[in-house]
Amino acid sequence: MARRVLYGTVIVTYRCNAHCNMCDCYKDPTKASDEITIEDIRKLPEMSFTNITGGEPFIRKDIPEIVEELYKKSNRIVISTNGYYTERIIDLCKKFPKVGIRISIEGLQKTNDAIRGIPNGFERGYTTLKTLVEMKHPDVGFGMTVQDMNCDDLVPLYDISNELNMEFATATLHNSFYFRKTDNKIDDKFHVAQNFERLINELLKSKSPKKWFRAYFNHGLINYIYGNKRLLPCDMSKNAFFIDPFCDVIPCNGMEKKAVMGNLHEQTWEELWNSAQANEVRRCTKSCDRNCWMIGSASPAIHKYIWIPGWWIIKHKLFKGGEYRLSENDYISKNDFLCNS
């Protein structure tokens, strides 16, 4: 069997029960009848890693069938969810004990519920997390999209993840066709960056190499917030792809306009992936200047160019006393640091 190298993200629906302030996906939902089918899923290639996302994936009642098919062609699967459908999530994890679950929690209770717009959303998501921990599910965690409104909850949420011994993923505001947003922005960049600095230092203190690489990823989020060039090359559409609910294969979810490599419902994977249209999208992706830093594109890059984050980790663990300081980095000017200190 050939070595699996592709990273795939399957957007199974644009339907969503949340009304998040940073994503208008719920305003333009897909119809169930138009969404990617099990037959389409069977046409996907072999993958090293697959993320299932939405919308809210667990709105689809055939998620178990989707996971079953993807496990035939993927080494690892992680599902991104808001955690609201507790029973469906627990039932799935009982059937597939190796599936990863990442629940989006945008802050402590008051902040999360204000951002997500789901009544009792924090309690539902947290209950799902705790139930999975009590089940001793091996791959569970939660993620947070950091913005002005919730940045002060960043380290407290990380502390909760540590207490529960689970993964803690982060993101920050982006604008793209995927989010249906063009006006997401961070007003107090320095204050948000300070909270990322605190998280990075907590991660660097850890004995876990995985958390050290998470520290580097969060360093990249600060870099993105300040509008600087992406830390690592973007190879989306070469070693990674997204497929949306309409079966359009796209390089990523960060572009301003949707760039379609082909449609899996109408083509075989080989026809699509090797087409002139796909190569034209790759050319456009190579010259993309958006400098996104989302886990879907950053994770493959970190693995491919591992010596770059590796050296950053060595530098901070050995030569900087295990400490990360905003004032040492180019993206924050000395004047900005002094004025805000």
mmCIF file of C-alpha atoms in Angstrom:
data_model
loop_
_atom_site.group_PDB
_atom_site.id
_atom_site.type_symbol
_atom_site.label_atom_id
_atom_site.label_comp_id
_atom_site.label_asym_id
_atom_site.label_seq_id
_atom_site.Cartn_x
_atom_site.Cartn_y
_atom_site.Cartn_z
ATOM 1 C CA MET A 1 0.000 0.000 0.000
ATOM 2 C CA ALA A 2 1.298 3.449 -0.918
ATOM 3 C CA ARG A 3 2.097 5.770 1.949
ATOM 4 C CA ARG A 4 -0.810 8.088 2.725
ATOM 5 C CA VAL A 5 0.301 11.715 2.587
ATOM 6 C CA LEU A 6 -2.736 13.865 1.799
ATOM 7 C CA TYR A 7 -4.508 16.031 4.369
ATOM 8 C CA GLY A 8 -8.229 16.277 3.615
ATOM 9 C CA THR A 9 -11.026 18.376 5.082
ATOM 10 C CA VAL A 10 -14.587 17.317 4.341
ATOM 11 C CA ILE A 11 -17.177 20.071 4.834
ATOM 12 C CA VAL A 12 -20.266 17.893 5.108
ATOM 13 C CA THR A 13 -22.835 20.694 5.519
ATOM 14 C CA TYR A 14 -23.287 24.452 5.772
ATOM 15 C CA ARG A 15 -26.296 23.969 8.044
ATOM 16 C CA CYS A 16 -25.567 25.162 11.580
ATOM 17 C CA ASN A 17 -27.486 25.615 14.821
ATOM 18 C CA ALA A 18 -25.042 28.297 16.052
ATOM 19 C CA HIS A 19 -25.157 31.999 15.169
ATOM 20 C CA CYS A 20 -21.516 32.894 15.743
ATOM 21 C CA ASN A 21 -20.437 36.529 15.489
ATOM 22 C CA MET A 22 -17.387 35.608 13.366
ATOM 23 C CA CYS A 23 -19.171 33.337 10.878
ATOM 24 C CA ASP A 24 -22.325 33.895 8.826
ATOM 25 C CA CYS A 25 -22.442 30.338 7.493
ATOM 26 C CA TYR A 26 -25.824 29.794 9.188
ATOM 27 C CA LYS A 27 -27.352 32.557 7.037
ATOM 28 C CA ASP A 28 -26.680 30.573 3.857
ATOM 29 C CA PRO A 29 -27.288 26.902 4.745
ATOM 30 C CA THR A 30 -27.182 24.030 2.303
ATOM 31 C CA LYS A 31 -30.181 21.850 1.613
ATOM 32 C CA ALA A 32 -29.786 18.302 2.866
ATOM 33 C CA SER A 33 -30.637 17.021 -0.607
ATOM 34 C CA ASP A 34 -27.704 18.961 -2.140
ATOM 35 C CA GLU A 35 -25.018 17.775 0.275
ATOM 36 C CA ILE A 36 -22.145 15.366 -0.344
ATOM 37 C CA THR A 37 -23.322 11.738 -0.249
ATOM 38 C CA ILE A 38 -21.829 8.474 0.969
ATOM 39 C CA GLU A 39 -21.238 7.537 -2.684
ATOM 40 C CA ASP A 40 -19.238 10.756 -3.139
ATOM 41 C CA ILE A 41 -17.257 10.060 0.047
ATOM 42 C CA ARG A 42 -16.266 6.675 -1.386
ATOM 43 C CA LYS A 43 -14.575 8.467 -4.301
ATOM 44 C CA LEU A 44 -12.159 10.409 -2.063
ATOM 45 C CA PRO A 45 -8.455 9.449 -2.142
ATOM 46 C CA GLU A 46 -6.319 7.801 0.515
ATOM 47 C CA MET A 47 -5.461 10.327 3.253
ATOM 48 C CA SER A 48 -3.093 10.578 6.165
ATOM 49 C CA PHE A 49 -5.500 12.809 8.094
ATOM 50 C CA THR A 50 -9.129 13.815 7.599
ATOM 51 C CA ASN A 51 -11.030 16.594 9.325
ATOM 52 C CA ILE A 52 -14.832 16.514 9.190
ATOM 53 C CA THR A 53 -16.356 19.944 9.641
ATOM 54 C CA GLY A 54 -19.312 22.171 8.699
ATOM 55 C CA GLY A 55 -21.489 24.092 9.513
ATOM 56 C CA GLU A 56 -22.298 21.710 12.325
ATOM 57 C CA PRO A 57 -21.446 18.163 11.190
ATOM 58 C CA PHE A 58 -23.688 16.441 13.709
ATOM 59 C CA ILE A 59 -26.758 18.015 12.136
ATOM 60 C CA ARG A 60 -26.268 15.215 9.609
ATOM 61 C CA LYS A 61 -27.692 12.006 11.032
ATOM 62 C CA ASP A 62 -25.567 9.893 8.685
ATOM 63 C CA ILE A 63 -22.287 10.996 10.286
ATOM 64 C CA PRO A 64 -21.619 7.403 11.477
ATOM 65 C CA GLU A 65 -21.819 6.169 7.872
ATOM 66 C CA ILE A 66 -19.540 9.007 6.707
ATOM 67 C CA VAL A 67 -16.960 8.164 9.396
ATOM 68 C CA GLU A 68 -17.145 4.464 8.570
ATOM 69 C CA GLU A 69 -16.332 5.156 4.907
ATOM 70 C CA LEU A 70 -13.555 7.640 5.713
ATOM 71 C CA TYR A 71 -11.855 5.181 8.068
ATOM 72 C CA LYS A 72 -11.363 2.874 5.088
ATOM 73 C CA LYS A 73 -9.112 5.504 3.482
ATOM 74 C CA SER A 74 -7.749 7.672 6.319
ATOM 75 C CA ASN A 75 -5.258 7.028 9.115
ATOM 76 C CA ARG A 76 -6.842 9.518 11.478
ATOM 77 C CA ILE A 77 -10.162 11.384 11.633
ATOM 78 C CA VAL A 78 -11.047 14.422 13.737
ATOM 79 C CA ILE A 79 -14.516 15.983 13.799
ATOM 80 C CA SER A 80 -14.961 19.695 14.577
ATOM 81 C CA THR A 81 -18.273 20.401 16.334
ATOM 82 C CA ASN A 82 -19.955 22.839 18.713
ATOM 83 C CA GLY A 83 -20.800 19.921 21.012
ATOM 84 C CA TYR A 84 -24.520 20.617 21.179
ATOM 85 C CA TYR A 85 -25.695 17.188 20.023
ATOM 86 C CA THR A 86 -24.304 15.312 23.015
ATOM 87 C CA GLU A 87 -26.072 11.986 22.494
ATOM 88 C CA ARG A 88 -25.098 11.759 18.822
ATOM 89 C CA ILE A 89 -21.465 12.543 19.650
ATOM 90 C CA ILE A 90 -21.292 10.006 22.489
ATOM 91 C CA ASP A 91 -22.943 7.295 20.389
ATOM 92 C CA LEU A 92 -20.472 7.930 17.558
ATOM 93 C CA CYS A 93 -17.479 7.738 19.894
ATOM 94 C CA LYS A 94 -18.718 4.432 21.305
ATOM 95 C CA LYS A 95 -18.872 3.044 17.786
ATOM 96 C CA PHE A 96 -15.565 4.598 16.679
ATOM 97 C CA PRO A 97 -13.341 4.830 19.785
ATOM 98 C CA LYS A 98 -10.395 6.283 17.847
ATOM 99 C CA VAL A 99 -12.230 9.222 16.246
ATOM 100 C CA GLY A 100 -11.037 12.635 17.415
ATOM 101 C CA ILE A 101 -13.561 15.178 18.688
ATOM 102 C CA ARG A 102 -12.810 18.920 18.889
ATOM 103 C CA ILE A 103 -15.536 21.013 20.449
ATOM 104 C CA SER A 104 -15.579 24.758 19.786
ATOM 105 C CA ILE A 105 -15.852 26.720 23.020
ATOM 106 C CA GLU A 106 -15.333 30.461 22.656
ATOM 107 C CA GLY A 107 -14.695 31.407 26.262
ATOM 108 C CA LEU A 108 -16.153 30.908 29.695
ATOM 109 C CA GLN A 109 -19.923 30.564 29.931
ATOM 110 C CA LYS A 110 -21.085 34.163 29.505
ATOM 111 C CA THR A 111 -18.597 34.946 26.735
ATOM 112 C CA ASN A 112 -19.109 31.703 24.853
ATOM 113 C CA ASP A 113 -22.888 31.980 24.794
ATOM 114 C CA ALA A 114 -22.716 35.605 23.638
ATOM 115 C CA ILE A 115 -20.342 34.743 20.755
ATOM 116 C CA ARG A 116 -21.981 31.482 19.665
ATOM 117 C CA GLY A 117 -25.608 32.471 20.007
ATOM 118 C CA ILE A 118 -26.706 29.016 21.208
ATOM 119 C CA PRO A 119 -28.888 29.072 24.332
ATOM 120 C CA ASN A 120 -27.043 27.131 27.043
ATOM 121 C CA GLY A 121 -24.305 26.425 24.512
ATOM 122 C CA PHE A 122 -21.409 26.419 26.981
ATOM 123 C CA GLU A 123 -23.102 23.968 29.302
ATOM 124 C CA ARG A 124 -24.018 21.646 26.416
ATOM 125 C CA GLY A 125 -20.490 21.689 24.980
ATOM 126 C CA TYR A 126 -18.783 21.328 28.355
ATOM 127 C CA THR A 127 -21.095 18.468 29.334
ATOM 128 C CA THR A 128 -20.168 16.666 26.119
ATOM 129 C CA LEU A 129 -16.459 17.185 26.848
ATOM 130 C CA LYS A 130 -16.725 15.906 30.417
ATOM 131 C CA THR A 131 -18.735 12.887 29.332
ATOM 132 C CA LEU A 132 -16.062 11.983 26.765
ATOM 133 C CA VAL A 133 -13.350 12.371 29.418
ATOM 134 C CA GLU A 134 -15.282 10.158 31.834
ATOM 135 C CA MET A 135 -15.583 7.583 29.026
ATOM 136 C CA LYS A 136 -11.779 7.784 28.727
ATOM 137 C CA HIS A 137 -12.135 8.648 25.053
ATOM 138 C CA PRO A 138 -8.516 8.931 23.849
ATOM 139 C CA ASP A 139 -8.755 11.847 21.391
ATOM 140 C CA VAL A 140 -10.831 14.727 22.705
ATOM 141 C CA GLY A 141 -10.298 18.453 23.063
ATOM 142 C CA PHE A 142 -11.753 21.834 22.446
ATOM 143 C CA GLY A 143 -10.898 24.776 20.282
ATOM 144 C CA MET A 144 -11.274 28.534 20.556
ATOM 145 C CA THR A 145 -11.336 31.303 17.951
ATOM 146 C CA VAL A 146 -9.622 34.174 19.739
ATOM 147 C CA GLN A 147 -10.872 37.750 19.310
ATOM 148 C CA ASP A 148 -11.167 40.935 21.383
ATOM 149 C CA MET A 149 -14.315 39.678 23.053
ATOM 150 C CA ASN A 150 -12.849 36.473 24.492
ATOM 151 C CA CYS A 151 -9.050 36.803 24.614
ATOM 152 C CA ASP A 152 -8.971 37.164 28.420
ATOM 153 C CA ASP A 153 -10.535 33.701 28.661
ATOM 154 C CA LEU A 154 -7.756 32.096 26.601
ATOM 155 C CA VAL A 155 -5.440 30.935 29.404
ATOM 156 C CA PRO A 156 -8.310 30.048 31.791
ATOM 157 C CA LEU A 157 -9.708 27.738 29.089
ATOM 158 C CA TYR A 158 -6.271 26.228 28.540
ATOM 159 C CA ASP A 159 -6.094 25.563 32.287
ATOM 160 C CA ILE A 160 -9.425 23.729 32.082
ATOM 161 C CA SER A 161 -8.075 21.618 29.218
ATOM 162 C CA ASN A 162 -5.042 20.713 31.330
ATOM 163 C CA GLU A 163 -7.216 19.710 34.281
ATOM 164 C CA LEU A 164 -9.226 17.457 31.985
ATOM 165 C CA ASN A 165 -6.052 16.215 30.218
ATOM 166 C CA MET A 166 -7.322 17.085 26.758
ATOM 167 C CA GLU A 167 -6.177 18.848 23.607
ATOM 168 C CA PHE A 168 -6.574 22.631 23.300
ATOM 169 C CA ALA A 169 -6.702 24.111 19.791
ATOM 170 C CA THR A 170 -6.707 27.788 18.846
ATOM 171 C CA ALA A 171 -7.569 30.001 15.909
ATOM 172 C CA THR A 172 -8.172 33.686 15.339
ATOM 173 C CA LEU A 173 -10.464 35.756 13.137
ATOM 174 C CA HIS A 174 -10.266 35.281 9.374
ATOM 175 C CA ASN A 175 -12.386 36.576 6.518
ATOM 176 C CA SER A 176 -13.209 34.336 3.554
ATOM 177 C CA PHE A 177 -15.962 32.946 1.346
ATOM 178 C CA TYR A 178 -16.179 30.009 3.772
ATOM 179 C CA PHE A 179 -17.109 32.171 6.757
ATOM 180 C CA ARG A 180 -19.283 34.449 4.584
ATOM 181 C CA LYS A 181 -17.525 37.341 6.350
ATOM 182 C CA THR A 182 -15.467 40.307 5.172
ATOM 183 C CA ASP A 183 -15.550 42.492 8.300
ATOM 184 C CA ASN A 184 -13.939 40.311 10.990
ATOM 185 C CA LYS A 185 -11.145 42.255 12.678
ATOM 186 C CA ILE A 186 -9.268 42.572 15.941
ATOM 187 C CA ASP A 187 -9.281 46.101 17.337
ATOM 188 C CA ASP A 188 -6.790 45.804 20.207
ATOM 189 C CA LYS A 189 -4.111 43.659 18.588
ATOM 190 C CA PHE A 190 -1.630 44.130 21.393
ATOM 191 C CA HIS A 191 -4.026 43.039 24.120
ATOM 192 C CA VAL A 192 -4.999 39.934 22.148
ATOM 193 C CA ALA A 193 -1.314 39.228 21.451
ATOM 194 C CA GLN A 194 -0.497 39.527 25.159
ATOM 195 C CA ASN A 195 -2.963 36.754 25.912
ATOM 196 C CA PHE A 196 -1.425 34.595 23.195
ATOM 197 C CA GLU A 197 1.977 35.333 24.758
ATOM 198 C CA ARG A 198 0.718 33.981 28.096
ATOM 199 C CA LEU A 199 -0.595 30.847 26.414
ATOM 200 C CA ILE A 200 2.649 30.309 24.482
ATOM 201 C CA ASN A 201 4.642 30.466 27.705
ATOM 202 C CA GLU A 202 2.317 27.957 29.365
ATOM 203 C CA LEU A 203 2.764 25.610 26.413
ATOM 204 C CA LEU A 204 6.556 26.000 26.445
ATOM 205 C CA LYS A 205 6.610 25.095 30.153
ATOM 206 C CA SER A 206 4.982 21.771 29.357
ATOM 207 C CA LYS A 207 6.939 18.532 29.096
ATOM 208 C CA SER A 208 4.979 17.644 25.960
ATOM 209 C CA PRO A 209 6.763 18.194 22.601
ATOM 210 C CA LYS A 210 3.332 18.380 20.965
ATOM 211 C CA LYS A 211 2.534 21.423 23.112
ATOM 212 C CA TRP A 212 5.841 23.029 22.125
ATOM 213 C CA PHE A 213 4.734 22.814 18.494
ATOM 214 C CA ARG A 214 1.365 24.241 19.564
ATOM 215 C CA ALA A 215 3.329 27.163 21.007
ATOM 216 C CA TYR A 216 4.867 27.741 17.584
ATOM 217 C CA PHE A 217 1.433 27.607 15.955
ATOM 218 C CA ASN A 218 0.177 30.278 18.381
ATOM 219 C CA HIS A 219 3.275 32.363 17.634
ATOM 220 C CA GLY A 220 2.083 32.182 14.020
ATOM 221 C CA LEU A 221 -1.359 33.449 15.052
ATOM 222 C CA ILE A 222 0.197 36.583 16.566
ATOM 223 C CA ASN A 223 2.198 37.028 13.385
ATOM 224 C CA TYR A 224 -1.028 36.766 11.361
ATOM 225 C CA ILE A 225 -2.909 39.221 13.581
ATOM 226 C CA TYR A 226 -0.205 41.811 12.876
ATOM 227 C CA GLY A 227 -0.600 41.311 9.126
ATOM 228 C CA ASN A 228 2.814 39.855 8.450
ATOM 229 C CA LYS A 229 3.957 37.281 5.930
ATOM 230 C CA ARG A 230 3.047 33.712 6.771
ATOM 231 C CA LEU A 231 5.740 31.888 8.776
ATOM 232 C CA LEU A 232 5.784 28.807 6.523
ATOM 233 C CA PRO A 233 5.046 28.249 2.823
ATOM 234 C CA CYS A 234 1.475 27.294 1.959
ATOM 235 C CA ASP A 235 1.219 24.045 -0.006
ATOM 236 C CA MET A 236 -2.555 23.788 -0.053
ATOM 237 C CA SER A 237 -3.847 22.114 -3.229
ATOM 238 C CA LYS A 238 -0.581 20.131 -3.407
ATOM 239 C CA ASN A 239 -0.582 18.007 -0.260
ATOM 240 C CA ALA A 240 -3.921 19.126 1.204
ATOM 241 C CA PHE A 241 -7.431 19.957 0.051
ATOM 242 C CA PHE A 242 -10.961 20.776 1.154
ATOM 243 C CA ILE A 243 -14.153 19.388 -0.332
ATOM 244 C CA ASP A 244 -17.370 21.315 0.269
ATOM 245 C CA PRO A 245 -20.946 20.044 0.606
ATOM 246 C CA PHE A 246 -21.489 20.475 -3.151
ATOM 247 C CA CYS A 247 -18.513 18.155 -3.896
ATOM 248 C CA ASP A 248 -16.377 21.041 -5.160
ATOM 249 C CA VAL A 249 -12.729 20.352 -4.330
ATOM 250 C CA ILE A 250 -11.006 23.563 -3.249
ATOM 251 C CA PRO A 251 -7.481 24.314 -2.009
ATOM 252 C CA CYS A 252 -8.532 25.724 1.354
ATOM 253 C CA ASN A 253 -11.173 27.682 3.253
ATOM 254 C CA GLY A 254 -9.195 30.912 3.472
ATOM 255 C CA MET A 255 -9.512 32.447 0.030
ATOM 256 C CA GLU A 256 -11.586 35.537 -0.614
ATOM 257 C CA LYS A 257 -13.332 33.799 -3.514
ATOM 258 C CA LYS A 258 -13.940 30.098 -3.936
ATOM 259 C CA ALA A 259 -11.420 28.464 -6.303
ATOM 260 C CA VAL A 260 -12.667 25.127 -7.646
ATOM 261 C CA MET A 261 -10.238 22.418 -8.750
ATOM 262 C CA GLY A 262 -13.055 20.150 -9.929
ATOM 263 C CA ASN A 263 -16.211 18.412 -8.752
ATOM 264 C CA LEU A 264 -15.993 14.917 -7.285
ATOM 265 C CA HIS A 265 -19.634 14.170 -8.003
ATOM 266 C CA GLU A 266 -18.939 14.618 -11.714
ATOM 267 C CA GLN A 267 -15.340 13.313 -11.956
ATOM 268 C CA THR A 268 -13.121 10.592 -10.575
ATOM 269 C CA TRP A 269 -10.486 11.736 -8.090
ATOM 270 C CA GLU A 270 -7.674 11.091 -10.576
ATOM 271 C CA GLU A 271 -9.406 13.109 -13.305
ATOM 272 C CA LEU A 272 -10.042 15.976 -10.918
ATOM 273 C CA TRP A 273 -6.674 16.092 -9.129
ATOM 274 C CA ASN A 274 -4.643 15.912 -12.341
ATOM 275 C CA SER A 275 -6.801 18.239 -14.453
ATOM 276 C CA ALA A 276 -5.724 21.486 -16.106
ATOM 277 C CA GLN A 277 -8.281 23.274 -13.931
ATOM 278 C CA ALA A 278 -6.669 21.891 -10.770
ATOM 279 C CA ASN A 279 -3.222 22.970 -11.961
ATOM 280 C CA GLU A 280 -4.515 26.472 -12.645
ATOM 281 C CA VAL A 281 -5.879 26.641 -9.076
ATOM 282 C CA ARG A 282 -2.477 25.479 -7.800
ATOM 283 C CA ARG A 283 -0.855 28.315 -9.717
ATOM 284 C CA CYS A 284 -3.241 30.800 -8.103
ATOM 285 C CA THR A 285 -2.701 29.262 -4.671
ATOM 286 C CA LYS A 286 1.069 29.584 -5.035
ATOM 287 C CA SER A 287 0.718 33.347 -5.607
ATOM 288 C CA CYS A 288 -1.952 33.847 -2.905
ATOM 289 C CA ASP A 289 -1.059 36.774 -0.616
ATOM 290 C CA ARG A 290 -3.648 36.307 2.127
ATOM 291 C CA ASN A 291 -1.107 34.790 4.576
ATOM 292 C CA CYS A 292 -3.787 32.777 6.396
ATOM 293 C CA TRP A 293 -2.734 30.854 9.478
ATOM 294 C CA MET A 294 -5.424 28.259 10.131
ATOM 295 C CA ILE A 295 -4.728 24.773 11.389
ATOM 296 C CA GLY A 296 -5.924 23.197 8.116
ATOM 297 C CA SER A 297 -3.042 24.762 6.184
ATOM 298 C CA ALA A 298 -0.536 25.344 9.000
ATOM 299 C CA SER A 299 -0.459 21.761 10.291
ATOM 300 C CA PRO A 300 0.655 20.186 6.985
ATOM 301 C CA ALA A 301 3.255 22.953 6.613
ATOM 302 C CA ILE A 302 4.590 22.397 10.146
ATOM 303 C CA HIS A 303 5.011 18.693 9.379
ATOM 304 C CA LYS A 304 6.636 19.320 6.002
ATOM 305 C CA TYR A 305 9.028 22.064 7.157
ATOM 306 C CA ILE A 306 9.451 20.680 10.660
ATOM 307 C CA TRP A 307 13.035 21.971 11.056
ATOM 308 C CA ILE A 308 11.745 25.578 11.110
ATOM 309 C CA PRO A 309 9.389 25.220 14.099
ATOM 310 C CA GLY A 310 11.913 22.752 15.552
ATOM 311 C CA TRP A 311 14.635 25.421 15.603
ATOM 312 C CA TRP A 312 12.171 27.977 17.039
ATOM 313 C CA ILE A 313 11.413 25.536 19.881
ATOM 314 C CA ILE A 314 15.096 24.839 20.558
ATOM 315 C CA LYS A 315 15.831 28.568 20.579
ATOM 316 C CA HIS A 316 13.107 29.336 23.124
ATOM 317 C CA LYS A 317 13.564 26.232 25.276
ATOM 318 C CA LEU A 318 17.370 26.360 25.478
ATOM 319 C CA PHE A 319 18.585 29.871 24.669
ATOM 320 C CA LYS A 320 15.760 32.073 25.918
ATOM 321 C CA GLY A 321 15.177 30.328 29.225
ATOM 322 C CA GLY A 322 11.913 28.773 28.075
ATOM 323 C CA GLU A 323 10.331 32.209 27.758
ATOM 324 C CA TYR A 324 8.607 33.909 24.850
ATOM 325 C CA ARG A 325 8.384 37.700 24.829
ATOM 326 C CA LEU A 326 6.349 39.856 22.494
ATOM 327 C CA SER A 327 8.870 42.695 22.606
ATOM 328 C CA GLU A 328 11.504 40.479 21.008
ATOM 329 C CA ASN A 329 9.476 39.881 17.866
ATOM 330 C CA ASP A 330 9.518 41.939 14.689
ATOM 331 C CA TYR A 331 5.756 42.195 14.302
ATOM 332 C CA ILE A 332 5.433 44.417 17.375
ATOM 333 C CA SER A 333 7.339 47.668 17.270
ATOM 334 C CA LYS A 334 9.137 48.925 20.356
ATOM 335 C CA ASN A 335 6.839 51.961 20.387
ATOM 336 C CA ASP A 336 3.746 49.734 20.346
ATOM 337 C CA PHE A 337 5.179 47.623 23.173
ATOM 338 C CA LEU A 338 6.163 50.626 25.306
ATOM 339 C CA CYS A 339 2.880 52.448 24.765
ATOM 340 C CA ASN A 340 0.853 49.432 25.781
ATOM 341 C CA SER A 341 3.016 48.114 28.606
#
